[in-house]
PDB file of C-alpha atoms in Angstrom:
ATOM      1  CA  GLY A   1     -46.678  36.637   3.120  1.00  0.00           C
ATOM      2  CA  ARG A   2     -44.363  37.145   6.323  1.00  0.00           C
ATOM      3  CA  ARG A   3     -44.975  33.752   7.687  1.00  0.00           C
ATOM      4  CA  ALA A   4     -44.456  32.277   4.453  1.00  0.00           C
ATOM      5  CA  LEU A   5     -41.170  33.809   3.777  1.00  0.00           C
ATOM      6  CA  MET A   6     -40.270  32.704   7.369  1.00  0.00           C
ATOM      7  CA  VAL A   7     -41.162  29.022   6.905  1.00  0.00           C
ATOM      8  CA  ILE A   8     -39.019  29.164   3.410  1.00  0.00           C
ATOM      9  CA  VAL A   9     -36.114  30.662   5.243  1.00  0.00           C
ATOM     10  CA  ALA A  10     -36.543  27.997   8.076  1.00  0.00           C
ATOM     11  CA  ILE A  11     -36.547  25.161   5.628  1.00  0.00           C
ATOM     12  CA  ILE A  12     -33.533  26.667   3.662  1.00  0.00           C
ATOM     13  CA  VAL A  13     -31.435  26.783   7.050  1.00  0.00           C
ATOM     14  CA  ALA A  14     -32.620  23.387   7.850  1.00  0.00           C
ATOM     15  CA  VAL A  15     -31.350  21.938   4.449  1.00  0.00           C
ATOM     16  CA  ILE A  16     -28.273  23.626   4.669  1.00  0.00           C
ATOM     17  CA  ILE A  17     -27.815  22.421   8.291  1.00  0.00           C
ATOM     18  CA  VAL A  18     -28.272  18.837   7.119  1.00  0.00           C
ATOM     19  CA  PHE A  19     -25.644  18.996   4.382  1.00  0.00           C
ATOM     20  CA  VAL A  20     -22.970  20.678   6.755  1.00  0.00           C
ATOM     21  CA  LEU A  21     -23.813  18.005   9.226  1.00  0.00           C
ATOM     22  CA  LYS A  22     -23.503  15.146   6.555  1.00  0.00           C
ATOM     23  CA  ALA A  23     -20.282  16.616   5.291  1.00  0.00           C
ATOM     24  CA  ALA A  24     -18.913  16.713   8.850  1.00  0.00           C
ATOM     25  CA  VAL A  25     -19.613  13.166   9.914  1.00  0.00           C
ATOM     26  CA  VAL A  26     -17.233  10.302   8.535  1.00  0.00           C
ATOM     27  CA  ILE A  27     -17.684   6.827   9.469  1.00  0.00           C
ATOM     28  CA  VAL A  28     -14.649   4.646   8.956  1.00  0.00           C
ATOM     29  CA  PRO A  29     -15.394   0.829   8.242  1.00  0.00           C
ATOM     30  CA  ASN A  30     -13.369  -1.979  10.091  1.00  0.00           C
ATOM     31  CA  ASN A  31     -10.016  -2.786   8.490  1.00  0.00           C
ATOM     32  CA  GLN A  32      -9.848   0.581   6.922  1.00  0.00           C
ATOM     33  CA  ALA A  33      -7.961   3.839   7.619  1.00  0.00           C
ATOM     34  CA  TYR A  34      -8.574   7.280   6.219  1.00  0.00           C
ATOM     35  CA  VAL A  35      -5.925  10.236   5.736  1.00  0.00           C
ATOM     36  CA  THR A  36      -7.467  13.551   5.906  1.00  0.00           C
ATOM     37  CA  GLU A  37      -6.122  16.811   4.718  1.00  0.00           C
ATOM     38  CA  ARG A  38      -6.917  20.309   5.751  1.00  0.00           C
ATOM     39  CA  LEU A  39      -6.341  22.856   3.079  1.00  0.00           C
ATOM     40  CA  GLY A  40      -4.320  20.614   1.136  1.00  0.00           C
ATOM     41  CA  ARG A  41      -1.785  19.710   4.098  1.00  0.00           C
ATOM     42  CA  TYR A  42      -1.925  16.414   6.210  1.00  0.00           C
ATOM     43  CA  CYS A  43      -4.173  16.775   9.085  1.00  0.00           C
ATOM     44  CA  ASP A  44      -5.052  13.298  10.437  1.00  0.00           C
ATOM     45  CA  THR A  45      -5.654   9.377  10.166  1.00  0.00           C
ATOM     46  CA  LEU A  46      -9.033   8.337  10.800  1.00  0.00           C
ATOM     47  CA  HIS A  47      -9.256   4.692  12.170  1.00  0.00           C
ATOM     48  CA  PRO A  48     -12.452   2.641  12.261  1.00  0.00           C
ATOM     49  CA  GLY A  49     -15.200   4.343  13.939  1.00  0.00           C
ATOM     50  CA  PHE A  50     -17.231   7.787  14.069  1.00  0.00           C
ATOM     51  CA  HIS A  51     -15.213  10.737  13.385  1.00  0.00           C
ATOM     52  CA  VAL A  52     -16.249  14.318  13.056  1.00  0.00           C
ATOM     53  CA  VAL A  53     -14.236  16.643  10.437  1.00  0.00           C
ATOM     54  CA  MET A  54     -14.679  20.442   9.456  1.00  0.00           C
ATOM     55  CA  PRO A  55     -16.667  20.621   6.117  1.00  0.00           C
ATOM     56  CA  LEU A  56     -15.201  22.544   3.190  1.00  0.00           C
ATOM     57  CA  LEU A  57     -11.727  22.457   5.070  1.00  0.00           C
ATOM     58  CA  ASP A  58     -11.075  18.610   5.597  1.00  0.00           C
ATOM     59  CA  LYS A  59     -10.981  16.378   2.680  1.00  0.00           C
ATOM     60  CA  ILE A  60     -10.337  12.652   2.862  1.00  0.00           C
ATOM     61  CA  ARG A  61      -7.477  12.269   0.515  1.00  0.00           C
ATOM     62  CA  PHE A  62      -6.730   8.334   0.897  1.00  0.00           C
ATOM     63  CA  ARG A  63      -8.455   5.197   2.098  1.00  0.00           C
ATOM     64  CA  PHE A  64      -6.365   2.535   2.874  1.00  0.00           C
ATOM     65  CA  PRO A  65      -7.411  -1.433   3.807  1.00  0.00           C
ATOM     66  CA  MET A  66      -5.516  -2.370   6.894  1.00  0.00           C
ATOM     67  CA  THR A  67      -6.003  -5.981   6.058  1.00  0.00           C
ATOM     68  CA  VAL A  68      -3.175  -8.245   4.638  1.00  0.00           C
ATOM     69  CA  GLN A  69      -2.966  -8.040   0.839  1.00  0.00           C
ATOM     70  CA  SER A  70      -1.326 -10.368  -1.533  1.00  0.00           C
ATOM     71  CA  GLN A  71       0.668 -10.147  -4.737  1.00  0.00           C
ATOM     72  CA  GLU A  72       1.992 -12.411  -7.284  1.00  0.00           C
ATOM     73  CA  LEU A  73       5.208 -11.728  -9.285  1.00  0.00           C
ATOM     74  CA  SER A  74       7.052 -13.268 -12.209  1.00  0.00           C
ATOM     75  CA  ASP A  75      10.180 -12.228 -13.967  1.00  0.00           C
ATOM     76  CA  VAL A  76      13.176 -13.479 -15.799  1.00  0.00           C
ATOM     77  CA  PHE A  77      16.724 -12.722 -14.161  1.00  0.00           C
ATOM     78  CA  GLU A  78      20.295 -13.420 -15.297  1.00  0.00           C
ATOM     79  CA  THR A  79      22.455 -15.313 -12.841  1.00  0.00           C
ATOM     80  CA  ARG A  80      26.279 -14.945 -12.453  1.00  0.00           C
ATOM     81  CA  ASP A  81      27.038 -17.763 -14.887  1.00  0.00           C
ATOM     82  CA  ARG A  82      24.583 -16.029 -17.333  1.00  0.00           C
ATOM     83  CA  GLN A  83      21.918 -18.452 -17.044  1.00  0.00           C
ATOM     84  CA  ARG A  84      18.168 -16.997 -17.758  1.00  0.00           C
ATOM     85  CA  ALA A  85      16.273 -17.716 -14.458  1.00  0.00           C
ATOM     86  CA  SER A  86      12.317 -17.362 -14.301  1.00  0.00           C
ATOM     87  CA  VAL A  87      11.147 -16.574 -10.702  1.00  0.00           C
ATOM     88  CA  ALA A  88       7.502 -16.791  -9.864  1.00  0.00           C
ATOM     89  CA  SER A  89       7.056 -15.445  -6.457  1.00  0.00           C
ATOM     90  CA  ALA A  90       4.188 -14.297  -4.024  1.00  0.00           C
ATOM     91  CA  TYR A  91       4.196 -12.137  -1.137  1.00  0.00           C
ATOM     92  CA  ARG A  92       1.856 -10.782   1.442  1.00  0.00           C
ATOM     93  CA  PHE A  93       1.994  -7.189   3.084  1.00  0.00           C
ATOM     94  CA  ARG A  94       0.084  -4.836   5.165  1.00  0.00           C
ATOM     95  CA  VAL A  95      -0.080  -1.006   5.601  1.00  0.00           C
ATOM     96  CA  LEU A  96       1.029  -0.335   8.942  1.00  0.00           C
ATOM     97  CA  ASP A  97       1.329   3.605   8.823  1.00  0.00           C
ATOM     98  CA  PRO A  98      -1.195   5.179   6.279  1.00  0.00           C
ATOM     99  CA  GLN A  99       0.406   8.565   6.568  1.00  0.00           C
ATOM    100  CA  ARG A 100       3.634   7.207   5.208  1.00  0.00           C
ATOM    101  CA  ALA A 101       1.748   4.983   2.746  1.00  0.00           C
ATOM    102  CA  SER A 102       0.118   8.237   1.471  1.00  0.00           C
ATOM    103  CA  TYR A 103       3.057  10.358   1.286  1.00  0.00           C
ATOM    104  CA  GLY A 104       6.077   8.195   1.125  1.00  0.00           C
ATOM    105  CA  SER A 105       5.517   7.253  -2.729  1.00  0.00           C
ATOM    106  CA  VAL A 106       2.931   7.765  -5.251  1.00  0.00           C
ATOM    107  CA  ASP A 107       1.635   4.167  -5.066  1.00  0.00           C
ATOM    108  CA  TYR A 108       2.848   2.174  -2.014  1.00  0.00           C
ATOM    109  CA  ALA A 109       1.878  -1.264  -3.607  1.00  0.00           C
ATOM    110  CA  SER A 110       3.815  -0.473  -6.998  1.00  0.00           C
ATOM    111  CA  PHE A 111       6.846   0.616  -4.786  1.00  0.00           C
ATOM    112  CA  LEU A 112       6.882  -2.389  -2.917  1.00  0.00           C
ATOM    113  CA  ARG A 113       6.221  -4.592  -6.018  1.00  0.00           C
ATOM    114  CA  GLU A 114       9.370  -2.728  -7.558  1.00  0.00           C
ATOM    115  CA  LEU A 115      11.454  -3.395  -4.072  1.00  0.00           C
ATOM    116  CA  VAL A 116      10.489  -6.846  -4.448  1.00  0.00           C
ATOM    117  CA  ARG A 117      11.726  -7.205  -7.968  1.00  0.00           C
ATOM    118  CA  SER A 118      15.017  -5.386  -7.742  1.00  0.00           C
ATOM    119  CA  SER A 119      15.739  -7.537  -4.458  1.00  0.00           C
ATOM    120  CA  GLN A 120      15.142 -10.680  -6.472  1.00  0.00           C
ATOM    121  CA  LYS A 121      17.408  -9.389  -9.379  1.00  0.00           C
ATOM    122  CA  ARG A 122      20.221  -8.384  -7.279  1.00  0.00           C
ATOM    123  CA  TYR A 123      20.451 -11.632  -5.312  1.00  0.00           C
ATOM    124  CA  VAL A 124      19.981 -13.816  -8.621  1.00  0.00           C
ATOM    125  CA  ALA A 125      22.483 -11.797 -10.388  1.00  0.00           C
ATOM    126  CA  GLY A 126      25.066 -12.719  -7.540  1.00  0.00           C
ATOM    127  CA  GLN A 127      24.346 -16.486  -7.723  1.00  0.00           C
ATOM    128  CA  THR A 128      25.051 -19.428 -10.167  1.00  0.00           C
ATOM    129  CA  TRP A 129      21.957 -21.241 -11.460  1.00  0.00           C
ATOM    130  CA  ASP A 130      23.273 -24.150  -9.611  1.00  0.00           C
ATOM    131  CA  GLY A 131      23.587 -22.564  -6.351  1.00  0.00           C
ATOM    132  CA  LEU A 132      20.221 -20.831  -6.786  1.00  0.00           C
ATOM    133  CA  ARG A 133      18.158 -23.884  -7.604  1.00  0.00           C
ATOM    134  CA  GLN A 134      19.555 -25.824  -4.860  1.00  0.00           C
ATOM    135  CA  ASP A 135      18.992 -23.047  -2.087  1.00  0.00           C
ATOM    136  CA  SER A 136      15.830 -20.888  -3.114  1.00  0.00           C
ATOM    137  CA  ARG A 137      15.443 -20.492   0.784  1.00  0.00           C
ATOM    138  CA  SER A 138      18.488 -17.929   0.779  1.00  0.00           C
ATOM    139  CA  LEU A 139      16.576 -16.059  -2.124  1.00  0.00           C
ATOM    140  CA  GLU A 140      13.549 -15.680   0.152  1.00  0.00           C
ATOM    141  CA  THR A 141      15.344 -14.641   3.423  1.00  0.00           C
ATOM    142  CA  GLU A 142      17.504 -12.149   1.386  1.00  0.00           C
ATOM    143  CA  VAL A 143      14.277 -10.501  -0.519  1.00  0.00           C
ATOM    144  CA  GLN A 144      12.594 -10.417   2.893  1.00  0.00           C
ATOM    145  CA  ARG A 145      15.389  -8.528   4.726  1.00  0.00           C
ATOM    146  CA  SER A 146      16.073  -6.069   1.935  1.00  0.00           C
ATOM    147  CA  VAL A 147      12.529  -5.151   1.482  1.00  0.00           C
ATOM    148  CA  ASP A 148      12.006  -4.878   5.210  1.00  0.00           C
ATOM    149  CA  GLU A 149      14.666  -2.216   5.470  1.00  0.00           C
ATOM    150  CA  ALA A 150      13.387  -0.113   2.377  1.00  0.00           C
ATOM    151  CA  SER A 151       9.705  -0.543   2.900  1.00  0.00           C
ATOM    152  CA  ASP A 152       9.446   1.322   6.242  1.00  0.00           C
ATOM    153  CA  ALA A 153       9.734   4.336   4.419  1.00  0.00           C
ATOM    154  CA  VAL A 154       6.433   4.029   3.064  1.00  0.00           C
ATOM    155  CA  GLY A 155       4.836   2.525   5.974  1.00  0.00           C
ATOM    156  CA  VAL A 156       4.276  -1.039   4.775  1.00  0.00           C
ATOM    157  CA  LYS A 157       5.277  -4.153   6.221  1.00  0.00           C
ATOM    158  CA  LEU A 158       6.372  -7.177   4.170  1.00  0.00           C
ATOM    159  CA  LEU A 159       4.953 -10.260   5.905  1.00  0.00           C
ATOM    160  CA  GLU A 160       5.706 -13.216   4.099  1.00  0.00           C
ATOM    161  CA  TYR A 161       7.648 -13.681   0.536  1.00  0.00           C
ATOM    162  CA  GLU A 162       7.814 -17.118  -1.124  1.00  0.00           C
ATOM    163  CA  VAL A 163       9.597 -18.570  -4.313  1.00  0.00           C
ATOM    164  CA  LYS A 164       6.758 -20.622  -6.135  1.00  0.00           C
ATOM    165  CA  ASP A 165       8.607 -21.626  -9.031  1.00  0.00           C
ATOM    166  CA  LEU A 166      12.125 -21.441 -10.136  1.00  0.00           C
ATOM    167  CA  GLN A 167      13.209 -22.660 -13.646  1.00  0.00           C
ATOM    168  CA  SER A 168      16.046 -22.030 -16.405  1.00  0.00           C
ATOM    169  CA  VAL A 169      14.876 -20.539 -19.474  1.00  0.00           C
ATOM    170  CA  GLY A 170      18.320 -20.746 -21.355  1.00  0.00           C
ATOM    171  CA  VAL A 171      21.751 -19.075 -21.573  1.00  0.00           C
ATOM    172  CA  VAL A 172      21.945 -15.498 -22.527  1.00  0.00           C
TER     173      VAL A 172
END
């Protein structure tokens, strides 16, 4: 009786210890970063490797790829001389600061896409169709510059922006 009870208690304690240890150990894979919160507030950024967190108090709230990511974008904008220009572009970016990427905006990738889109629109609206067609390099430079300034707030760096295709789609 008494010995069997002690064995059952020992097994229950061992199972609890295993679950607590499993919850306390976090292994972050290469090219990833995890943002942890303790009781709902930012606690730490975990970089690749072995980490110990406080079970029940610490939660992994965000997981970020630290590799270079790519996106393509296609949109139609109006030039200064009322031509409609179709701009197809591609850009590459990387998360530099996981904490700011977590809390700087709801979704860093959407934020960056809208930054690129608004920068394109602002530049195209100030150009004539002929000027834009002859010098798409300036569009690339201006988008890169304006996105760089604003994307720092969300911990993301625009590495490359390229205009893939530029076509006229008529007059407004």
